Structure formats: C-alpha cells, structure tokens
Tab-separated table of N, CA and C in Angstrom:
chain	number	residue	atom	x	y	z
A	1	LEU	N	100.659	134.663	122.481
A	1	LEU	CA	99.585	134.571	121.522
A	1	LEU	C	98.880	135.947	121.324
A	2	TYR	N	98.854	136.423	120.125
A	2	TYR	CA	98.314	137.716	119.771
A	2	TYR	C	97.087	137.654	118.846
A	3	GLY	N	96.680	136.445	118.450
A	3	GLY	CA	95.491	136.297	117.578
A	3	GLY	C	95.958	136.378	116.160
A	4	ASP	N	97.255	136.346	115.782
A	4	ASP	CA	97.698	136.327	114.408
A	4	ASP	C	97.124	135.109	113.707
A	5	GLY	N	96.621	135.345	112.651
A	5	GLY	CA	96.026	134.246	111.784
A	5	GLY	C	94.647	133.799	112.271
A	6	LEU	N	94.135	134.389	113.200
A	6	LEU	CA	92.817	133.884	113.710
A	6	LEU	C	91.687	134.119	112.633
A	7	GLN	N	91.737	135.257	111.984
A	7	GLN	CA	90.763	135.527	110.937
A	7	GLN	C	90.752	134.499	109.788
A	8	ASP	N	92.016	134.129	109.441
A	8	ASP	CA	92.265	133.196	108.308
A	8	ASP	C	91.669	131.778	108.803
A	9	PHE	N	91.863	131.548	110.084
A	9	PHE	CA	91.480	130.252	110.731
A	9	PHE	C	89.808	130.253	110.667
A	10	VAL	N	89.250	131.279	110.976
A	10	VAL	CA	87.768	131.356	111.071
A	10	VAL	C	87.256	131.183	109.694
A	11	ALA	N	87.873	131.946	108.667
A	11	ALA	CA	87.392	131.732	107.252
A	11	ALA	C	87.436	130.366	106.742
A	12	VAL	N	88.541	129.659	107.101
A	12	VAL	CA	88.672	128.363	106.617
A	12	VAL	C	87.595	127.427	107.235
A	13	VAL	N	87.313	127.553	108.633
A	13	VAL	CA	86.355	126.807	109.341
A	13	VAL	C	84.983	127.036	108.779
A	14	GLU	N	84.706	128.286	108.554
A	14	GLU	CA	83.295	128.711	108.059
A	14	GLU	C	83.132	128.020	106.743
A	15	GLU	N	84.170	128.163	105.786
A	15	GLU	CA	84.084	127.542	104.408
A	15	GLU	C	83.821	126.052	104.549
A	16	ALA	N	84.618	125.430	105.390
A	16	ALA	CA	84.411	123.903	105.553
A	16	ALA	C	83.116	123.616	106.057
A	17	MET	N	82.637	124.450	107.048
A	17	MET	CA	81.244	124.099	107.597
A	17	MET	C	80.121	124.314	106.632
A	18	SER	N	80.248	125.443	105.749
A	18	SER	CA	79.245	125.735	104.741
A	18	SER	C	79.048	124.604	103.768
A	19	ASP	N	80.009	123.728	103.467
A	19	ASP	CA	79.957	122.544	102.594
A	19	ASP	C	78.962	121.653	103.187
A	20	LEU	N	78.715	121.655	104.407
A	20	LEU	CA	77.939	120.585	105.095
A	20	LEU	C	76.444	121.210	105.238
A	21	LEU	N	76.118	122.426	104.686
A	21	LEU	CA	74.825	122.886	104.691
A	21	LEU	C	74.183	122.911	103.369
A	22	VAL	N	72.846	122.746	103.367
A	22	VAL	CA	72.043	122.640	102.236
A	22	VAL	C	71.016	123.865	102.252
A	23	PRO	N	70.667	124.341	100.930
A	23	PRO	CA	69.817	125.512	100.904
A	23	PRO	C	68.408	125.091	101.129
A	24	ILE	N	67.701	126.020	101.869
A	24	ILE	CA	66.208	125.969	102.095
A	24	ILE	C	65.451	127.166	101.737
A	25	GLU	N	64.285	127.044	101.431
A	25	GLU	CA	63.373	128.246	101.344
A	25	GLU	C	62.046	127.763	101.955
A	26	MET	N	61.594	128.427	103.019
A	26	MET	CA	60.509	128.023	103.741
A	26	MET	C	59.777	129.048	104.246
A	27	GLU	N	58.442	128.775	104.631
A	27	GLU	CA	57.607	129.614	105.366
A	27	GLU	C	57.221	128.951	106.634
A	28	ILE	N	57.712	129.471	107.842
A	28	ILE	CA	57.650	128.870	108.907
A	28	ILE	C	56.213	129.457	109.722
A	29	PRO	N	55.410	128.764	110.103
A	29	PRO	CA	54.217	129.514	110.833
A	29	PRO	C	54.719	130.172	112.112
A	30	PHE	N	54.028	131.194	112.455
A	30	PHE	CA	54.479	132.107	113.603
A	30	PHE	C	54.270	131.253	114.859
A	31	SER	N	53.477	130.238	114.882
A	31	SER	CA	53.292	129.408	116.039
A	31	SER	C	54.430	128.421	116.280
A	32	LYS	N	55.320	128.364	115.238
A	32	LYS	CA	56.549	127.426	115.363
A	32	LYS	C	57.873	128.152	115.419
A	33	GLY	N	57.880	129.195	116.338
A	33	GLY	CA	59.080	129.942	116.670
A	33	GLY	C	60.278	129.145	116.880
A	34	GLU	N	60.147	128.025	117.515
A	34	GLU	CA	61.248	127.177	117.965
A	34	GLU	C	62.026	126.611	116.717
A	35	GLU	N	61.177	126.399	115.745
A	35	GLU	CA	61.818	125.821	114.392
A	35	GLU	C	62.680	127.033	113.828
A	36	LEU	N	62.143	128.192	113.792
A	36	LEU	CA	62.921	129.333	113.211
A	36	LEU	C	64.210	129.622	114.043
A	37	ASN	N	64.029	129.288	115.341
A	37	ASN	CA	65.179	129.539	116.207
A	37	ASN	C	66.301	128.438	115.820
A	38	LEU	N	65.865	127.305	115.650
A	38	LEU	CA	66.852	126.268	115.142
A	38	LEU	C	67.541	126.612	113.892
A	39	ILE	N	66.877	127.142	112.911
A	39	ILE	CA	67.481	127.593	111.706
A	39	ILE	C	68.613	128.696	112.018
A	40	HIS	N	68.223	129.667	112.923
A	40	HIS	CA	69.115	130.699	113.365
A	40	HIS	C	70.467	130.065	114.030
A	41	GLU	N	70.209	129.089	114.878
A	41	GLU	CA	71.180	128.533	115.620
A	41	GLU	C	72.212	127.606	114.927
A	42	GLN	N	71.515	126.796	113.930
A	42	GLN	CA	72.328	125.831	113.312
A	42	GLN	C	72.766	126.121	111.876
A	43	GLY	N	72.114	127.132	111.206
A	43	GLY	CA	72.339	127.479	109.832
A	43	GLY	C	72.858	128.933	109.638
A	44	ASN	N	72.893	129.325	108.404
A	44	ASN	CA	73.182	130.528	108.045
A	44	ASN	C	72.079	131.223	107.332
A	45	VAL	N	71.338	132.165	107.864
A	45	VAL	CA	70.180	132.842	107.318
A	45	VAL	C	70.544	133.907	106.362
A	46	GLU	N	69.982	133.870	105.075
A	46	GLU	CA	70.319	134.747	104.107
A	46	GLU	C	69.068	135.889	104.050
A	47	THR	N	67.821	135.366	104.224
A	47	THR	CA	66.771	136.244	104.048
A	47	THR	C	65.686	135.933	104.986
A	48	ILE	N	65.119	136.888	105.681
A	48	ILE	CA	63.926	136.796	106.477
A	48	ILE	C	62.915	137.766	106.082
A	49	ASP	N	61.611	137.385	106.032
A	49	ASP	CA	60.621	138.202	105.657
A	49	ASP	C	59.314	137.975	106.504
A	50	TYR	N	58.719	138.759	107.055
A	50	TYR	CA	57.483	138.418	107.823
A	50	TYR	C	56.287	138.614	107.038
A	51	ARG	N	55.485	137.514	106.709
A	51	ARG	CA	54.373	137.516	105.819
A	51	ARG	C	53.073	137.204	106.592
A	52	PRO	N	51.944	137.452	105.998
A	52	PRO	CA	50.727	137.181	106.700
A	52	PRO	C	50.532	135.706	107.301
A	53	ASN	N	51.151	134.742	106.742
A	53	ASN	CA	50.996	133.279	107.129
A	53	ASN	C	52.177	132.801	107.960
A	54	GLY	N	53.300	133.560	108.010
A	54	GLY	CA	54.387	133.065	108.752
A	54	GLY	C	55.666	133.697	108.401
A	55	THR	N	56.739	133.262	108.856
A	55	THR	CA	58.001	133.846	108.554
A	55	THR	C	58.665	133.170	107.298
A	56	TYR	N	58.901	133.965	106.279
A	56	TYR	CA	59.675	133.342	105.035
A	56	TYR	C	61.141	133.448	105.303
A	57	VAL	N	61.872	132.303	105.133
A	57	VAL	CA	63.301	132.272	105.408
A	57	VAL	C	63.933	131.569	104.260
A	58	VAL	N	65.092	132.052	103.939
A	58	VAL	CA	66.057	131.503	102.874
A	58	VAL	C	67.216	131.324	103.643
A	59	ALA	N	67.804	130.104	103.683
A	59	ALA	CA	68.930	129.796	104.644
A	59	ALA	C	69.717	128.613	104.130
A	60	ARG	N	70.848	128.313	104.860
A	60	ARG	CA	71.617	127.036	104.531
A	60	ARG	C	71.598	126.434	105.858
A	61	VAL	N	71.122	125.211	105.947
A	61	VAL	CA	71.150	124.556	107.267
A	61	VAL	C	71.610	123.008	107.045
A	62	PRO	N	71.867	122.323	108.176
A	62	PRO	CA	72.416	120.989	108.056
A	62	PRO	C	71.296	120.042	107.338
A	63	THR	N	71.526	119.024	106.660
A	63	THR	CA	70.589	118.248	106.002
A	63	THR	C	69.642	117.711	107.015
A	64	ALA	N	69.908	117.234	108.062
A	64	ALA	CA	69.033	116.724	109.142
A	64	ALA	C	67.967	117.715	109.482
A	65	LEU	N	68.296	119.020	109.638
A	65	LEU	CA	67.319	120.065	110.002
A	65	LEU	C	66.425	120.284	108.789
A	66	ALA	N	66.958	120.306	107.560
A	66	ALA	CA	66.262	120.574	106.365
A	66	ALA	C	65.109	119.468	106.265
A	67	ASN	N	65.503	118.280	106.440
A	67	ASN	CA	64.608	117.119	106.367
A	67	ASN	C	63.512	117.242	107.509
A	68	ARG	N	63.907	117.749	108.612
A	68	ARG	CA	62.914	117.892	109.785
A	68	ARG	C	61.874	118.995	109.451
A	69	LEU	N	62.294	120.003	108.722
A	69	LEU	CA	61.442	121.236	108.440
A	69	LEU	C	60.826	121.087	106.986
A	70	GLU	N	60.932	119.932	106.432
A	70	GLU	CA	60.464	119.863	104.906
A	70	GLU	C	59.136	120.215	104.767
A	71	GLN	N	58.279	120.000	105.731
A	71	GLN	CA	56.829	120.254	105.622
A	71	GLN	C	56.514	121.755	105.347
A	72	TYR	N	57.434	122.615	105.635
A	72	TYR	CA	57.306	124.067	105.476
A	72	TYR	C	58.030	124.569	104.167
A	73	SER	N	58.535	123.657	103.486
A	73	SER	CA	59.365	124.136	102.323
A	73	SER	C	58.498	124.665	101.181
A	74	LEU	N	58.933	125.714	100.553
A	74	LEU	CA	58.266	126.374	99.425
A	74	LEU	C	59.067	125.817	98.193
A	75	SER	N	60.034	125.241	98.244
A	75	SER	CA	60.746	124.751	97.025
A	75	SER	C	60.034	123.323	96.476
A	76	ASP	N	60.049	123.142	95.259
A	76	ASP	CA	59.640	121.913	94.593
A	76	ASP	C	60.728	120.782	95.016
A	77	PRO	N	60.408	119.758	95.537
A	77	PRO	CA	61.438	118.774	95.901
A	77	PRO	C	62.062	118.146	94.798
A	78	ASP	N	61.305	118.154	93.630
A	78	ASP	CA	61.867	117.576	92.355
A	78	ASP	C	62.807	118.531	91.571
A	79	GLU	N	62.748	119.832	92.012
A	79	GLU	CA	63.514	120.844	91.362
A	79	GLU	C	64.863	121.027	92.162
A	80	PRO	N	66.025	120.956	91.304
A	80	PRO	CA	67.346	121.138	92.112
A	80	PRO	C	67.333	122.645	92.662
A	81	ALA	N	67.903	122.691	93.878
A	81	ALA	CA	68.014	124.035	94.548
A	81	ALA	C	69.040	124.927	93.629
A	82	LYS	N	68.478	126.184	93.459
A	82	LYS	CA	69.219	127.116	92.678
A	82	LYS	C	70.297	127.871	93.535
A	83	GLU	N	71.497	127.891	93.207
A	83	GLU	CA	72.453	128.576	93.974
A	83	GLU	C	72.482	130.146	93.769
A	84	GLY	N	71.932	130.631	92.699
A	84	GLY	CA	71.803	132.066	92.550
A	84	GLY	C	71.075	132.301	91.359
A	85	ASP	N	70.256	133.355	91.285
A	85	ASP	CA	69.473	133.783	90.080
A	85	ASP	C	70.437	134.801	89.293
A	86	GLU	N	70.645	134.484	88.118
A	86	GLU	CA	71.517	135.361	87.242
A	86	GLU	C	70.985	136.762	87.033
A	87	ASP	N	69.562	136.878	87.113
A	87	ASP	CA	69.095	138.270	87.009
A	87	ASP	C	68.958	138.994	88.296
A	88	GLU	N	69.193	138.409	89.416
A	88	GLU	CA	69.070	138.976	90.666
A	88	GLU	C	70.242	140.087	90.949
A	89	ILE	N	69.809	141.179	91.547
A	89	ILE	CA	70.860	142.192	91.791
A	89	ILE	C	71.670	141.887	92.991
A	90	ASP	N	72.896	142.049	92.925
A	90	ASP	CA	73.799	141.669	93.896
A	90	ASP	C	73.951	143.083	94.792
A	91	TRP	N	73.199	143.228	95.803
A	91	TRP	CA	73.113	144.440	96.623
A	91	TRP	C	74.429	144.661	97.345
A	92	VAL	N	75.050	143.532	97.750
A	92	VAL	CA	76.310	143.781	98.472
A	92	VAL	C	77.425	144.468	97.602
A	93	ALA	N	77.425	144.004	96.320
A	93	ALA	CA	78.465	144.658	95.427
A	93	ALA	C	78.156	146.120	94.993
A	94	ILE	N	76.962	146.610	95.304
A	94	ILE	CA	76.687	147.981	94.917
A	94	ILE	C	77.186	148.939	95.924
C-alpha cells in the first residue's frame, strides 16, 4: 500500500458528504461557543467574522444541526438559500 488513489478517494467522499449538507448564515452569540464548535466539527465553514453581537458564520452543515441552530439564522426562512451571488468576486480565482 502506497496511498495510490487516496486523494481521489477523499475527493469522492467529500463530494458525497457535501450533498448531505445545507447552507446556513448565522450570528452565534459569543456566549454560545459550543454551538460554533459544532459547526466547525460537523460542517464546512466558508466565512467567519467577529461582530459586536457575536460570530457571523456562513457554512454548510447537516440538516439536523441547521434546525437546532435556526434561532441564530440571519436568512429569511421563506427565501431559498442562494448558492452564489453572481456579482460576488471569486477571490480564489484571482
């Protein structure tokens, strides 16, 4: 065993797992650090920003966790989650 194909395997598993995650946009109060820790442990964090009232986070998490943290959501529940803003700059591509 030399690890041949391991990167391909990891990529396939990550892609399969990402299909099980839902997007969230939340502001977690500083007193709820354990909730932010769960987002890091169970999800894929895209953005973190420390604001006066708490930690702003954009991530993809399992549905059960998103439901549990719904009280901190900044997204309108009736508005479909946006996958990407067309006018947003893709800093990774630059």
